[in-house]
mmCIF file of C-alpha atoms in Angstrom:
data_model
loop_
_atom_site.group_PDB
_atom_site.id
_atom_site.type_symbol
_atom_site.label_atom_id
_atom_site.label_comp_id
_atom_site.label_asym_id
_atom_site.label_seq_id
_atom_site.Cartn_x
_atom_site.Cartn_y
_atom_site.Cartn_z
ATOM 1 C CA UNK A 1291 0.153 0.391 -0.336
ATOM 2 C CA UNK A 1292 2.478 2.140 0.894
ATOM 3 C CA UNK A 1293 4.592 1.287 -2.373
ATOM 4 C CA UNK A 1294 1.257 2.319 -4.235
ATOM 5 C CA UNK A 1295 0.707 5.792 -2.584
ATOM 6 C CA UNK A 1296 4.858 6.930 -3.095
ATOM 7 C CA UNK A 1297 3.940 5.452 -6.674
ATOM 8 C CA UNK A 1298 0.542 8.007 -7.176
ATOM 9 C CA UNK A 1299 2.267 11.051 -5.403
ATOM 10 C CA UNK A 1300 5.716 10.517 -7.679
ATOM 11 C CA UNK A 1301 3.031 10.546 -10.784
ATOM 12 C CA UNK A 1302 0.646 13.729 -8.864
ATOM 13 C CA UNK A 1303 4.709 15.286 -8.768
ATOM 14 C CA UNK A 1304 4.727 14.759 -12.301
ATOM 15 C CA UNK A 1305 1.703 15.628 -14.091
ATOM 16 C CA UNK A 1306 1.674 18.504 -12.175
ATOM 17 C CA UNK A 1307 5.725 19.533 -13.823
ATOM 18 C CA UNK A 1308 4.264 19.143 -16.810
ATOM 19 C CA UNK A 1309 0.874 21.439 -16.165
ATOM 20 C CA UNK A 1310 3.691 23.827 -15.109
ATOM 21 C CA UNK A 1311 5.901 22.902 -18.127
ATOM 22 C CA UNK A 1312 2.270 24.083 -20.983
ATOM 23 C CA UNK A 1313 1.493 26.456 -19.176
ATOM 24 C CA UNK A 1314 4.825 28.297 -19.154
ATOM 25 C CA UNK A 1315 4.827 27.976 -23.178
ATOM 26 C CA UNK A 1316 0.917 29.476 -23.393
ATOM 27 C CA UNK A 1317 1.898 32.143 -21.339
ATOM 28 C CA UNK A 1318 5.380 33.797 -23.277
ATOM 29 C CA UNK A 1319 4.009 32.829 -26.704
ATOM 30 C CA UNK A 1320 3.364 36.213 -29.384
ATOM 31 C CA UNK A 1321 0.914 35.927 -32.874
ATOM 32 C CA UNK A 1322 3.518 34.961 -35.113
ATOM 33 C CA UNK A 1323 2.399 38.328 -37.199
ATOM 34 C CA UNK A 1324 3.393 40.092 -35.038
ATOM 35 C CA UNK A 1325 6.393 38.692 -34.075
ATOM 36 C CA UNK A 1326 7.335 39.142 -38.569
ATOM 37 C CA UNK A 1327 6.078 42.600 -38.196
ATOM 38 C CA UNK A 1328 8.001 44.021 -34.851
ATOM 39 C CA UNK A 1329 10.874 45.814 -35.719
ATOM 40 C CA UNK A 1330 13.851 44.123 -33.409
ATOM 41 C CA UNK A 1331 12.824 40.821 -34.744
ATOM 42 C CA UNK A 1332 16.588 39.759 -36.422
ATOM 43 C CA UNK A 1333 15.362 39.478 -40.160
ATOM 44 C CA UNK A 1334 16.756 35.514 -40.521
ATOM 45 C CA UNK A 1335 14.009 35.377 -37.743
ATOM 46 C CA UNK A 1336 11.600 36.792 -39.649
ATOM 47 C CA UNK A 1337 12.249 34.557 -42.663
ATOM 48 C CA UNK A 1338 12.260 31.447 -41.233
ATOM 49 C CA UNK A 1339 8.727 32.254 -39.451
ATOM 50 C CA UNK A 1340 7.495 33.522 -42.814
ATOM 51 C CA UNK A 1341 8.396 30.045 -44.524
ATOM 52 C CA UNK A 1342 6.286 28.524 -41.384
ATOM 53 C CA UNK A 1343 3.247 30.224 -42.329
ATOM 54 C CA UNK A 1344 3.041 29.159 -45.701
ATOM 55 C CA UNK A 1345 4.260 25.559 -44.734
ATOM 56 C CA UNK A 1346 0.496 26.587 -42.070
ATOM 57 C CA UNK A 1347 -1.791 27.597 -45.038
ATOM 58 C CA UNK A 1348 0.394 24.227 -47.257
ATOM 59 C CA UNK A 1349 -0.675 22.229 -45.294
ATOM 60 C CA UNK A 1350 -4.610 22.737 -44.094
ATOM 61 C CA UNK A 1351 -5.273 23.638 -48.157
ATOM 62 C CA UNK A 1352 -3.781 20.840 -49.485
ATOM 63 C CA UNK A 1353 -3.020 17.978 -47.632
ATOM 64 C CA UNK A 1354 -5.982 17.988 -45.943
ATOM 65 C CA UNK A 1355 -4.544 19.004 -42.116
ATOM 66 C CA UNK A 1356 -6.654 20.520 -39.276
ATOM 67 C CA UNK A 1357 -6.589 24.444 -39.662
ATOM 68 C CA UNK A 1358 -6.516 25.764 -36.171
ATOM 69 C CA UNK A 1359 -4.093 27.698 -34.749
ATOM 70 C CA UNK A 1360 -1.377 25.691 -34.395
ATOM 71 C CA UNK A 1361 1.922 26.790 -35.857
ATOM 72 C CA UNK A 1362 0.317 30.461 -35.591
ATOM 73 C CA UNK A 1363 2.632 31.664 -32.508
ATOM 74 C CA UNK A 1364 6.040 31.512 -31.936
ATOM 75 C CA UNK A 1365 8.180 30.448 -28.554
ATOM 76 C CA UNK A 1366 11.215 31.786 -27.355
ATOM 77 C CA UNK A 1367 12.541 29.096 -24.948
ATOM 78 C CA UNK A 1368 16.286 30.231 -24.569
ATOM 79 C CA UNK A 1369 16.914 26.697 -23.705
ATOM 80 C CA UNK A 1370 18.308 24.301 -26.432
ATOM 81 C CA UNK A 1371 14.878 21.909 -25.987
ATOM 82 C CA UNK A 1372 11.888 22.474 -25.377
ATOM 83 C CA UNK A 1373 11.753 19.142 -24.149
ATOM 84 C CA UNK A 1374 14.142 16.227 -22.521
ATOM 85 C CA UNK A 1375 12.655 13.134 -23.768
ATOM 86 C CA UNK A 1376 13.893 9.951 -20.903
ATOM 87 C CA UNK A 1377 14.067 6.281 -22.614
ATOM 88 C CA UNK A 1378 13.860 3.280 -20.282
ATOM 89 C CA UNK A 1379 14.339 -0.900 -20.547
ATOM 90 C CA UNK A 1380 15.329 -3.540 -18.198
ATOM 91 C CA UNK A 1381 18.850 -4.557 -17.920
ATOM 92 C CA UNK A 1382 18.163 -7.883 -20.135
ATOM 93 C CA UNK A 1383 15.519 -6.444 -22.340
ATOM 94 C CA UNK A 1384 15.555 -4.486 -25.345
ATOM 95 C CA UNK A 1385 11.409 -3.540 -24.599
ATOM 96 C CA UNK A 1386 11.133 -0.019 -22.669
ATOM 97 C CA UNK A 1387 9.815 0.145 -19.757
ATOM 98 C CA UNK A 1388 6.706 1.641 -20.708
ATOM 99 C CA UNK A 1389 4.707 5.045 -19.513
ATOM 100 C CA UNK A 1390 1.476 5.844 -19.521
ATOM 101 C CA UNK A 1391 -0.711 8.928 -20.260
ATOM 102 C CA UNK A 1392 -4.643 9.765 -19.449
ATOM 103 C CA UNK A 1393 -4.607 11.332 -23.280
ATOM 104 C CA UNK A 1394 -1.182 10.155 -25.549
ATOM 105 C CA UNK A 1395 -1.889 6.075 -23.616
ATOM 106 C CA UNK A 1396 1.607 4.127 -23.149
ATOM 107 C CA UNK A 1397 4.548 5.185 -25.096
ATOM 108 C CA UNK A 1398 8.335 4.428 -24.863
ATOM 109 C CA UNK A 1399 9.312 7.779 -23.198
ATOM 110 C CA UNK A 1400 8.390 10.263 -20.269
ATOM 111 C CA UNK A 1401 9.308 14.011 -21.275
ATOM 112 C CA UNK A 1402 10.614 16.616 -19.150
ATOM 113 C CA UNK A 1403 10.404 20.172 -19.540
ATOM 114 C CA UNK A 1404 13.260 20.985 -16.879
ATOM 115 C CA UNK A 1405 16.976 18.499 -17.734
ATOM 116 C CA UNK A 1406 17.362 18.740 -14.282
ATOM 117 C CA UNK A 1407 14.911 17.105 -13.856
ATOM 118 C CA UNK A 1408 15.270 14.494 -16.625
ATOM 119 C CA UNK A 1409 18.380 13.457 -15.057
ATOM 120 C CA UNK A 1410 16.946 12.923 -11.642
ATOM 121 C CA UNK A 1411 14.984 10.457 -12.903
ATOM 122 C CA UNK A 1412 17.853 9.218 -15.606
ATOM 123 C CA UNK A 1413 19.986 8.168 -12.019
ATOM 124 C CA UNK A 1414 16.850 6.794 -9.830
ATOM 125 C CA UNK A 1415 16.291 4.830 -13.281
ATOM 126 C CA UNK A 1416 19.689 3.565 -13.373
ATOM 127 C CA UNK A 1417 19.973 3.087 -9.754
ATOM 128 C CA UNK A 1418 17.327 0.501 -10.285
ATOM 129 C CA UNK A 1419 18.898 -1.420 -12.531
ATOM 130 C CA UNK A 1420 17.219 -0.275 -15.736
ATOM 131 C CA UNK A 1421 19.204 0.992 -18.947
ATOM 132 C CA UNK A 1422 18.562 4.585 -20.172
ATOM 133 C CA UNK A 1423 19.085 7.209 -22.620
ATOM 134 C CA UNK A 1424 18.251 11.307 -22.714
ATOM 135 C CA UNK A 1425 17.487 12.280 -25.520
ATOM 136 C CA UNK A 1426 16.929 16.687 -25.921
ATOM 137 C CA UNK A 1427 13.715 17.229 -28.823
ATOM 138 C CA UNK A 1428 12.932 20.526 -30.445
ATOM 139 C CA UNK A 1429 9.361 19.942 -30.993
ATOM 140 C CA UNK A 1430 6.276 18.009 -30.005
ATOM 141 C CA UNK A 1431 2.847 17.420 -30.477
ATOM 142 C CA UNK A 1432 -0.185 18.452 -27.315
ATOM 143 C CA UNK A 1433 -2.458 16.479 -30.041
ATOM 144 C CA UNK A 1434 -4.379 19.346 -30.441
ATOM 145 C CA UNK A 1435 -5.256 19.913 -27.360
ATOM 146 C CA UNK A 1436 -3.555 23.554 -27.404
ATOM 147 C CA UNK A 1437 -2.264 25.309 -30.415
ATOM 148 C CA UNK A 1438 1.008 23.696 -30.418
ATOM 149 C CA UNK A 1439 3.546 27.010 -30.906
ATOM 150 C CA UNK A 1440 7.320 28.051 -33.485
ATOM 151 C CA UNK A 1441 9.851 27.142 -30.721
ATOM 152 C CA UNK A 1442 12.855 28.481 -30.848
ATOM 153 C CA UNK A 1443 14.780 25.042 -30.629
ATOM 154 C CA UNK A 1444 12.801 24.327 -34.415
ATOM 155 C CA UNK A 1445 14.685 27.318 -35.419
ATOM 156 C CA UNK A 1446 17.914 25.716 -35.900
ATOM 157 C CA UNK A 1447 16.774 23.359 -38.513
ATOM 158 C CA UNK A 1448 16.913 23.539 -42.426
ATOM 159 C CA UNK A 1449 13.804 24.764 -43.860
ATOM 160 C CA UNK A 1450 12.838 21.047 -45.420
ATOM 161 C CA UNK A 1451 13.023 19.903 -41.775
ATOM 162 C CA UNK A 1452 11.061 23.052 -40.003
ATOM 163 C CA UNK A 1453 7.956 22.960 -42.737
ATOM 164 C CA UNK A 1454 7.785 18.412 -42.630
ATOM 165 C CA UNK A 1455 7.771 19.038 -38.437
ATOM 166 C CA UNK A 1456 4.498 20.904 -38.725
ATOM 167 C CA UNK A 1457 3.381 17.935 -41.288
ATOM 168 C CA UNK A 1458 4.179 15.646 -38.599
ATOM 169 C CA UNK A 1459 2.857 17.048 -35.832
ATOM 170 C CA UNK A 1460 -0.134 18.132 -38.110
ATOM 171 C CA UNK A 1461 -0.953 14.913 -39.100
ATOM 172 C CA UNK A 1462 -0.934 13.694 -35.194
ATOM 173 C CA UNK A 1463 -3.644 16.371 -34.476
ATOM 174 C CA UNK A 1464 -5.748 14.651 -37.340
ATOM 175 C CA UNK A 1465 -5.392 10.670 -36.272
ATOM 176 C CA UNK A 1466 -3.564 9.290 -32.984
ATOM 177 C CA UNK A 1467 -4.019 5.647 -31.703
ATOM 178 C CA UNK A 1468 -3.634 5.427 -27.726
ATOM 179 C CA UNK A 1469 -0.786 2.888 -26.929
ATOM 180 C CA UNK A 1470 0.677 2.082 -30.873
ATOM 181 C CA UNK A 1471 3.678 4.625 -31.785
ATOM 182 C CA UNK A 1472 5.050 2.750 -34.147
ATOM 183 C CA UNK A 1473 1.130 3.086 -36.316
ATOM 184 C CA UNK A 1474 1.144 6.454 -35.257
ATOM 185 C CA UNK A 1475 4.764 7.495 -36.476
ATOM 186 C CA UNK A 1476 5.355 5.627 -39.281
ATOM 187 C CA UNK A 1477 2.489 7.336 -40.109
ATOM 188 C CA UNK A 1478 3.529 11.078 -39.301
ATOM 189 C CA UNK A 1479 6.669 10.419 -41.170
ATOM 190 C CA UNK A 1480 4.802 8.631 -44.543
ATOM 191 C CA UNK A 1481 2.170 12.443 -44.317
ATOM 192 C CA UNK A 1482 6.015 14.541 -43.958
ATOM 193 C CA UNK A 1483 7.375 12.775 -46.075
ATOM 194 C CA UNK A 1484 5.221 13.256 -48.908
ATOM 195 C CA UNK A 1485 4.113 16.916 -47.690
ATOM 196 C CA UNK A 1486 7.378 17.664 -48.477
ATOM 197 C CA UNK A 1487 7.895 15.768 -51.682
ATOM 198 C CA UNK A 1488 4.401 17.672 -52.638
ATOM 199 C CA UNK A 1489 5.380 21.333 -50.897
ATOM 200 C CA UNK A 1490 9.062 21.685 -53.261
ATOM 201 C CA UNK A 1491 6.750 20.576 -56.597
ATOM 202 C CA UNK A 1492 3.659 23.438 -55.557
ATOM 203 C CA UNK A 1493 6.576 25.421 -55.569
ATOM 204 C CA UNK A 1494 8.820 24.594 -58.458
ATOM 205 C CA UNK A 1495 11.866 23.791 -56.351
ATOM 206 C CA UNK A 1496 14.066 21.235 -57.216
ATOM 207 C CA UNK A 1497 13.406 17.315 -54.472
ATOM 208 C CA UNK A 1498 16.356 17.173 -54.135
ATOM 209 C CA UNK A 1499 18.499 13.725 -54.543
ATOM 210 C CA UNK A 1500 17.868 9.938 -52.228
ATOM 211 C CA UNK A 1501 20.791 10.165 -49.819
ATOM 212 C CA UNK A 1502 20.469 11.320 -46.070
ATOM 213 C CA UNK A 1503 17.505 8.784 -46.573
ATOM 214 C CA UNK A 1504 19.392 5.840 -48.257
ATOM 215 C CA UNK A 1505 21.751 6.673 -45.395
ATOM 216 C CA UNK A 1506 19.924 6.992 -42.375
ATOM 217 C CA UNK A 1507 17.510 3.402 -43.449
ATOM 218 C CA UNK A 1508 21.486 1.861 -43.820
ATOM 219 C CA UNK A 1509 22.367 3.340 -40.926
ATOM 220 C CA UNK A 1510 18.799 2.242 -38.800
ATOM 221 C CA UNK A 1511 19.080 -1.025 -40.599
ATOM 222 C CA UNK A 1512 23.126 -1.964 -37.926
ATOM 223 C CA UNK A 1513 20.177 -0.159 -35.371
ATOM 224 C CA UNK A 1514 18.193 -2.207 -35.803
ATOM 225 C CA UNK A 1515 20.011 -5.482 -36.365
ATOM 226 C CA UNK A 1516 21.815 -4.682 -33.074
ATOM 227 C CA UNK A 1517 18.621 -4.897 -31.715
ATOM 228 C CA UNK A 1518 17.536 -7.949 -33.158
ATOM 229 C CA UNK A 1519 20.038 -9.963 -31.795
ATOM 230 C CA UNK A 1520 20.219 -8.152 -27.979
ATOM 231 C CA UNK A 1521 16.518 -9.825 -28.178
ATOM 232 C CA UNK A 1522 17.626 -13.253 -28.975
ATOM 233 C CA UNK A 1523 20.630 -13.249 -26.363
ATOM 234 C CA UNK A 1524 17.878 -12.262 -23.529
ATOM 235 C CA UNK A 1525 15.973 -14.820 -24.768
ATOM 236 C CA UNK A 1526 18.498 -17.520 -24.816
ATOM 237 C CA UNK A 1527 18.482 -18.357 -21.272
ATOM 238 C CA UNK A 1528 21.858 -18.283 -20.430
ATOM 239 C CA UNK A 1529 23.116 -17.272 -16.929
ATOM 240 C CA UNK A 1530 23.320 -13.152 -16.355
ATOM 241 C CA UNK A 1531 27.769 -13.074 -16.485
ATOM 242 C CA UNK A 1532 26.692 -14.595 -20.020
ATOM 243 C CA UNK A 1533 24.288 -12.531 -20.768
ATOM 244 C CA UNK A 1534 26.044 -9.229 -19.931
ATOM 245 C CA UNK A 1535 29.324 -10.433 -21.807
ATOM 246 C CA UNK A 1536 27.264 -11.337 -24.666
ATOM 247 C CA UNK A 1537 25.733 -7.788 -24.705
ATOM 248 C CA UNK A 1538 29.287 -6.296 -24.304
ATOM 249 C CA UNK A 1539 30.173 -7.913 -27.521
ATOM 250 C CA UNK A 1540 27.433 -7.583 -29.365
ATOM 251 C CA UNK A 1541 27.687 -4.089 -29.069
ATOM 252 C CA UNK A 1542 31.011 -3.590 -29.588
ATOM 253 C CA UNK A 1543 30.886 -6.275 -32.733
ATOM 254 C CA UNK A 1544 27.478 -3.320 -33.760
ATOM 255 C CA UNK A 1545 30.954 -0.556 -34.314
ATOM 256 C CA UNK A 1546 32.753 -2.519 -35.854
ATOM 257 C CA UNK A 1547 30.579 -3.941 -38.203
ATOM 258 C CA UNK A 1548 29.518 0.547 -38.825
ATOM 259 C CA UNK A 1549 32.347 1.133 -39.441
ATOM 260 C CA UNK A 1550 32.663 -1.684 -41.873
ATOM 261 C CA UNK A 1551 29.456 -0.517 -43.810
ATOM 262 C CA UNK A 1552 30.023 3.540 -43.392
ATOM 263 C CA UNK A 1553 33.634 2.780 -44.858
ATOM 264 C CA UNK A 1554 32.303 0.484 -47.287
ATOM 265 C CA UNK A 1555 29.401 3.147 -48.604
ATOM 266 C CA UNK A 1556 29.635 6.077 -47.866
ATOM 267 C CA UNK A 1557 34.053 6.574 -46.572
ATOM 268 C CA UNK A 1558 33.420 11.120 -46.395
ATOM 269 C CA UNK A 1559 30.288 11.145 -44.135
ATOM 270 C CA UNK A 1560 30.856 10.645 -40.862
ATOM 271 C CA UNK A 1561 27.861 11.275 -39.713
ATOM 272 C CA UNK A 1562 26.684 9.006 -36.792
ATOM 273 C CA UNK A 1563 30.313 7.880 -35.701
ATOM 274 C CA UNK A 1564 29.671 9.789 -32.931
ATOM 275 C CA UNK A 1565 26.481 8.485 -31.718
ATOM 276 C CA UNK A 1566 28.401 5.515 -32.251
ATOM 277 C CA UNK A 1567 31.498 6.506 -30.188
ATOM 278 C CA UNK A 1568 29.243 6.949 -27.338
ATOM 279 C CA UNK A 1569 28.163 4.442 -24.636
ATOM 280 C CA UNK A 1570 24.802 1.748 -25.826
ATOM 281 C CA UNK A 1571 22.365 0.466 -23.808
ATOM 282 C CA UNK A 1572 19.168 -1.210 -24.943
ATOM 283 C CA UNK A 1573 17.261 1.690 -23.981
ATOM 284 C CA UNK A 1574 19.281 4.364 -26.124
ATOM 285 C CA UNK A 1575 17.988 1.691 -29.058
ATOM 286 C CA UNK A 1576 14.377 1.903 -28.587
ATOM 287 C CA UNK A 1577 13.536 5.527 -30.682
ATOM 288 C CA UNK A 1578 15.299 3.478 -33.345
ATOM 289 C CA UNK A 1579 13.207 1.576 -35.697
ATOM 290 C CA UNK A 1580 9.632 4.071 -34.649
ATOM 291 C CA UNK A 1581 9.065 5.449 -36.935
ATOM 292 C CA UNK A 1582 10.123 3.498 -40.281
ATOM 293 C CA UNK A 1583 8.482 0.473 -39.123
ATOM 294 C CA UNK A 1584 5.452 0.498 -41.076
ATOM 295 C CA UNK A 1585 6.186 3.905 -43.519
ATOM 296 C CA UNK A 1586 5.707 2.208 -46.849
ATOM 297 C CA UNK A 1587 2.208 -0.070 -45.660
ATOM 298 C CA UNK A 1588 1.203 3.773 -45.799
ATOM 299 C CA UNK A 1589 2.504 4.679 -49.352
ATOM 300 C CA UNK A 1590 0.629 1.811 -50.394
ATOM 301 C CA UNK A 1591 -2.158 3.107 -49.137
ATOM 302 C CA UNK A 1592 -1.714 6.430 -50.142
ATOM 303 C CA UNK A 1593 -2.037 4.993 -53.301
ATOM 304 C CA UNK A 1594 -3.649 2.870 -53.221
ATOM 305 C CA UNK A 1595 -5.875 6.469 -52.827
ATOM 306 C CA UNK A 1596 -5.658 7.253 -55.155
ATOM 307 C CA UNK A 1597 -2.604 10.328 -54.506
ATOM 308 C CA UNK A 1598 -6.053 12.068 -52.293
ATOM 309 C CA UNK A 1599 -5.369 12.914 -49.000
ATOM 310 C CA UNK A 1600 -8.654 12.898 -48.128
ATOM 311 C CA UNK A 1601 -9.304 9.085 -49.083
ATOM 312 C CA UNK A 1602 -6.454 8.369 -47.651
ATOM 313 C CA UNK A 1603 -6.331 9.524 -43.920
ATOM 314 C CA UNK A 1604 -10.205 8.155 -44.001
ATOM 315 C CA UNK A 1605 -8.338 4.707 -44.709
ATOM 316 C CA UNK A 1606 -6.369 5.716 -41.980
ATOM 317 C CA UNK A 1607 -8.726 5.937 -39.631
ATOM 318 C CA UNK A 1608 -10.465 2.986 -40.462
ATOM 319 C CA UNK A 1609 -7.120 1.139 -39.662
ATOM 320 C CA UNK A 1610 -6.617 2.888 -37.049
ATOM 321 C CA UNK A 1611 -10.345 2.190 -35.264
ATOM 322 C CA UNK A 1612 -8.523 -1.650 -35.772
ATOM 323 C CA UNK A 1613 -7.880 -3.778 -32.292
ATOM 324 C CA UNK A 1614 -4.756 -3.541 -33.163
ATOM 325 C CA UNK A 1615 -3.742 -7.637 -33.379
ATOM 326 C CA UNK A 1616 -5.647 -6.998 -36.628
ATOM 327 C CA UNK A 1617 -4.170 -3.401 -37.582
ATOM 328 C CA UNK A 1618 -0.958 -4.178 -37.150
ATOM 329 C CA UNK A 1619 -2.423 -7.346 -39.903
ATOM 330 C CA UNK A 1620 -3.657 -5.226 -42.179
ATOM 331 C CA UNK A 1621 0.112 -2.744 -42.352
ATOM 332 C CA UNK A 1622 1.718 -6.429 -42.795
ATOM 333 C CA UNK A 1623 0.270 -7.152 -45.795
ATOM 334 C CA UNK A 1624 0.467 -3.923 -46.838
ATOM 335 C CA UNK A 1625 3.693 -3.932 -46.944
ATOM 336 C CA UNK A 1626 3.931 -7.150 -48.425
ATOM 337 C CA UNK A 1627 2.316 -4.892 -51.645
ATOM 338 C CA UNK A 1628 5.066 -2.663 -51.320
ATOM 339 C CA UNK A 1629 7.836 -5.469 -51.254
ATOM 340 C CA UNK A 1630 5.813 -6.770 -54.909
ATOM 341 C CA UNK A 1631 6.755 -3.750 -56.233
ATOM 342 C CA UNK A 1632 10.631 -3.377 -54.795
ATOM 343 C CA UNK A 1633 11.979 -6.262 -54.440
ATOM 344 C CA UNK A 1634 14.662 -5.030 -53.044
ATOM 345 C CA UNK A 1635 12.380 -2.275 -50.159
ATOM 346 C CA UNK A 1636 14.562 -4.050 -46.496
ATOM 347 C CA UNK A 1637 11.931 -4.794 -43.967
ATOM 348 C CA UNK A 1638 13.102 -1.783 -42.143
ATOM 349 C CA UNK A 1639 11.813 -1.323 -38.489
ATOM 350 C CA UNK A 1640 9.852 -4.628 -38.593
ATOM 351 C CA UNK A 1641 10.647 -5.189 -34.822
ATOM 352 C CA UNK A 1642 8.647 -6.824 -32.044
ATOM 353 C CA UNK A 1643 7.429 -4.011 -29.664
#
């Protein structure tokens, strides 16, 4: 009973923290139009904000995304990230310690508006023996409960990431399934990518090559392969010492395979070196695959909808209403269609939840 009460108190403190953090953002926000018109506004910031409003209008008029006040306000944070997400797994498991909330359902992380509070949470989880990973987040969605603002942390991005994130987060506002992170993120990532393609086409701009996407997909595949190897190790039934030693061997083998892959394919591109060199544990692997698992399935669904956004969203909404097991079966069937049309496609991100 005491443990339950303490847990409830901890949850209440966390919800109070989140409420305070969200309220602070709402109090600090200014209309984007007023920021742009303010003579004190840096011209570079004004230009980026103008671009954001063009993207906001395009999202509603061309992509059938929500038409509301989200991304029509601006907040200067005076910190590098708006939220720090903390991921945790047991020491010998690749499955997240779930974090469940009234609105979002269960997700793989807990977000903190204060970095020090996030790091204190990390230490508590480590003390319990969990593997832990913390990552800064530049933008997030309240799923339409509030008018989400443009944040100063988003201004570090290039134009495509700024515009694409607006499409991505508005997609979450339109359709969201409680407790199914892979579905939600894969769907929103498809909307982001296809929306960007249509955005560039409408503006007469080149879409660019797929170097970044191909490299990102290849790296993600390597990480997910490590995750699968660890999963098999943890299910093998060996004792803890053998499991711990095997875990470190698998991580070192991943580093060697990464170096060989990079040198063979991208010898002059070292963008992932820092991530690979950092301490790696089960929790650091959690963010990978969530954004890609069903992305190609949604591409097939969009094609089946004739490339028409209203019809596509109707089909996504129908999938969202299915029980999770049946929904995943439908998505696997769509992936099979994708693979028939593109035999070289990998099953990127298809990991067990």
